[in-house]
Amino acid sequence: MTVVGPFGASVRDKALEADVRAGLAAVEEGLIEATESDVPFITKAAQHLVRAGGKRFRPLLVVLSAQFADANAPGVVPAAVVVELTHLATLYHDDVMDEAEVRRGVPSANTRWDNSVAVLTGDFLFSRASAIVAGLGPEAVRIQAEAFERLVTGQIQETTGPRPGEDPIEHHLRVIAGKTGSLIAVSGRFGSLMSGADPRIVADLTEFGERIGVAFQLADDVLDIAGEARESGKTPGTDLREGIPTLPVLRLRERALAGGSEDDRRLLELVEGDLTDDARLAEALAGMRTNPALARAREDTRRQAELARESLADLPDVPARTALASLCDAVVDRTS
């Protein structure tokens, strides 16, 4: 068994391993080429996060999804570059909105330069992604536009919060499906579509992408509480300190408001209070790590990953299907 890509898909087939590695290497070259500008400063800013690395989960899904038809079709690598550029653009914008200081182990663009540079660099990446997707045909443009609308809608819904009477957990899942699931769904769709796969295969891989995308983000929610900085590269409790309602916190609130224990209510009061003090944050993290709400959030993550696995059931029994199934386990077990 070989693990391919920074995220880690288990590949047992030598030919598939070679194809995936070649595809991801071509994507890296495409990302560097797509972020070059005649203006040196723009190149530097646009390649800031590209060169910082990353999991390349979306390109990996494009490359694996292309294996169900012609994996070497000319549109596969450009499509993978499109989804990763789009993802990178959202990171520049997210870091401004979240006032983040670090991204992928390096200073965020807004910290290294300023908010204006970060926002405009994100816009530049969106423009480059648009130019590439235009060369893939009208259907690809439409797919990208629809996904981008869902992504922005999810971000707005996160910002405005749930409507009166709306279940906060259902709202959170809807936000995740838009912000994260939509673009990962495009990864499965683009890879299979560009390779010329049967429409039924395209539909199944699109569904897989959406579901694995939701599981991926829920795993992030869990890691914010349970992760270790030395493994994840992200300071545990970052979202907790910023008051972001991740799934473990929502599950805690659900427990506390539905007749939970006095410990649940005290912990919720702590979590929803001011966590700028390191000692209070450490106390909140310790409490969350032993509370049943975290175990429930893990179960939710596992359930979403299993739904993703079920989406693969009708696909041809080829090595790529096994590799995709391994991603379901990798999402649940990830430490970064």
XYZ file of N, CA, C and O in Angstrom, residues 7 57 61 176 180-181 184-185 187-188 205-219 301 304-309 311-312 324-332 334:
176
model
N -2.365 14.651 1.494
C -3.521 14.262 2.300
C -3.506 12.776 2.596
O -3.769 12.361 3.711
N -6.009 18.394 -1.650
C -7.087 17.414 -1.602
C -7.968 17.505 -2.840
O -8.358 16.488 -3.420
N -8.573 14.655 -5.804
C -9.880 14.100 -6.148
C -10.155 14.217 -7.647
O -10.729 13.307 -8.251
N -21.461 24.352 5.720
C -20.310 23.543 5.308
C -20.504 22.992 3.904
O -19.566 22.977 3.090
N -17.524 24.394 1.728
C -16.500 23.377 1.478
C -16.968 22.308 0.507
O -16.277 21.973 -0.456
N -18.158 21.764 0.745
C -18.634 20.661 -0.086
C -18.799 21.016 -1.548
O -18.534 20.191 -2.431
N -15.458 20.833 -3.531
C -14.946 19.470 -3.576
C -15.841 18.607 -4.457
O -15.369 17.700 -5.149
N -17.144 18.907 -4.466
C -18.046 18.229 -5.405
C -17.634 18.525 -6.845
O -17.655 17.629 -7.706
N -14.681 19.053 -7.839
C -13.465 18.277 -8.099
C -13.812 16.902 -8.656
O -13.250 16.458 -9.663
N -14.743 16.217 -7.996
C -15.174 14.916 -8.505
C -15.865 15.033 -9.849
O -15.685 14.183 -10.735
N -19.664 10.557 -8.578
C -18.447 11.187 -8.073
C -18.708 12.614 -7.595
O -18.027 13.102 -6.681
N -19.689 13.279 -8.193
C -20.090 14.596 -7.700
C -20.676 14.471 -6.298
O -20.355 15.253 -5.393
N -21.536 13.475 -6.123
C -22.134 13.237 -4.804
C -21.070 12.853 -3.781
O -21.088 13.324 -2.637
N -20.141 12.017 -4.205
C -19.042 11.632 -3.303
C -18.268 12.873 -2.858
O -17.953 13.029 -1.672
N -17.951 13.754 -3.818
C -17.191 14.952 -3.492
C -17.903 15.826 -2.473
O -17.287 16.329 -1.522
N -19.200 16.000 -2.655
C -19.969 16.822 -1.709
C -19.915 16.220 -0.311
O -19.669 16.915 0.680
N -20.136 14.916 -0.233
C -20.208 14.271 1.082
C -18.845 14.193 1.764
O -18.737 14.431 2.975
N -17.804 13.884 1.003
C -16.482 13.814 1.612
C -16.016 15.214 2.003
O -15.267 15.401 2.966
N -16.493 16.222 1.261
C -16.168 17.604 1.609
C -16.765 18.004 2.945
O -16.116 18.678 3.758
N -18.005 17.614 3.189
C -18.639 17.909 4.475
C -17.895 17.184 5.597
O -17.598 17.767 6.652
N -17.573 15.910 5.369
C -16.830 15.149 6.381
C -15.473 15.792 6.651
O -15.016 15.862 7.804
N -14.819 16.265 5.607
C -13.506 16.902 5.722
C -13.579 18.113 6.653
O -12.741 18.293 7.543
N -14.618 18.944 6.470
C -14.736 20.138 7.301
C -15.143 19.799 8.726
O -14.676 20.432 9.687
N -16.006 18.803 8.888
C -16.363 18.381 10.244
C -15.137 17.857 10.983
O -14.995 18.058 12.194
N -14.249 17.188 10.265
C -13.002 16.736 10.881
C -12.168 17.923 11.336
O -11.497 17.873 12.381
N -18.941 13.080 12.123
C -17.923 13.084 11.073
C -17.835 11.715 10.413
O -17.799 11.595 9.180
N -20.809 11.065 8.111
C -20.696 11.743 6.815
C -19.704 11.031 5.906
O -19.912 10.912 4.697
N -18.611 10.543 6.477
C -17.628 9.810 5.683
C -18.220 8.506 5.149
O -17.933 8.100 4.014
N -19.066 7.857 5.939
C -19.699 6.622 5.481
C -20.704 6.906 4.368
O -20.872 6.101 3.451
N -21.398 8.037 4.449
C -22.298 8.427 3.362
C -21.505 8.628 2.069
O -21.967 8.274 0.983
N -20.316 9.218 2.208
C -19.455 9.386 1.034
C -19.068 8.033 0.463
O -19.110 7.814 -0.755
N -18.721 7.101 1.335
C -18.326 5.772 0.887
C -19.474 5.093 0.136
O -19.263 4.415 -0.868
N -21.614 6.439 -1.693
C -21.740 7.025 -3.033
C -20.896 6.296 -4.067
O -21.122 6.433 -5.273
N -19.920 5.528 -3.604
C -19.007 4.821 -4.508
C -19.525 3.441 -4.898
O -18.924 2.778 -5.748
N -10.374 6.030 -3.536
C -11.362 6.998 -3.060
C -11.972 6.545 -1.732
O -12.190 7.363 -0.831
N -12.244 5.257 -1.627
C -12.789 4.744 -0.370
C -11.807 4.973 0.778
O -12.213 5.240 1.917
N -10.513 4.885 0.479
C -9.516 5.099 1.528
C -9.535 6.528 2.040
O -9.157 6.795 3.189
N -9.976 7.463 1.194
C -10.074 8.855 1.634
C -11.111 9.008 2.747
O -10.972 9.881 3.608
N -12.138 8.164 2.725
C -13.153 8.219 3.784
C -12.525 7.912 5.130
O -12.831 8.572 6.137
N -11.636 6.926 5.162
C -10.935 6.602 6.397
C -9.932 7.694 6.753
O -9.779 8.056 7.928
N -9.242 8.227 5.752
C -8.236 9.251 5.999
C -8.866 10.507 6.586
O -8.279 11.167 7.455
N -10.072 10.859 6.142
C -10.756 12.041 6.660
C -11.060 11.859 8.142
O -10.823 12.745 8.965
N -11.604 10.696 8.496
C -11.981 10.451 9.894
C -10.760 10.383 10.804
O -10.777 10.882 11.940
N -7.700 11.709 10.283
C -6.662 12.705 10.041
C -6.255 13.441 11.321
O -7.049 13.625 12.242
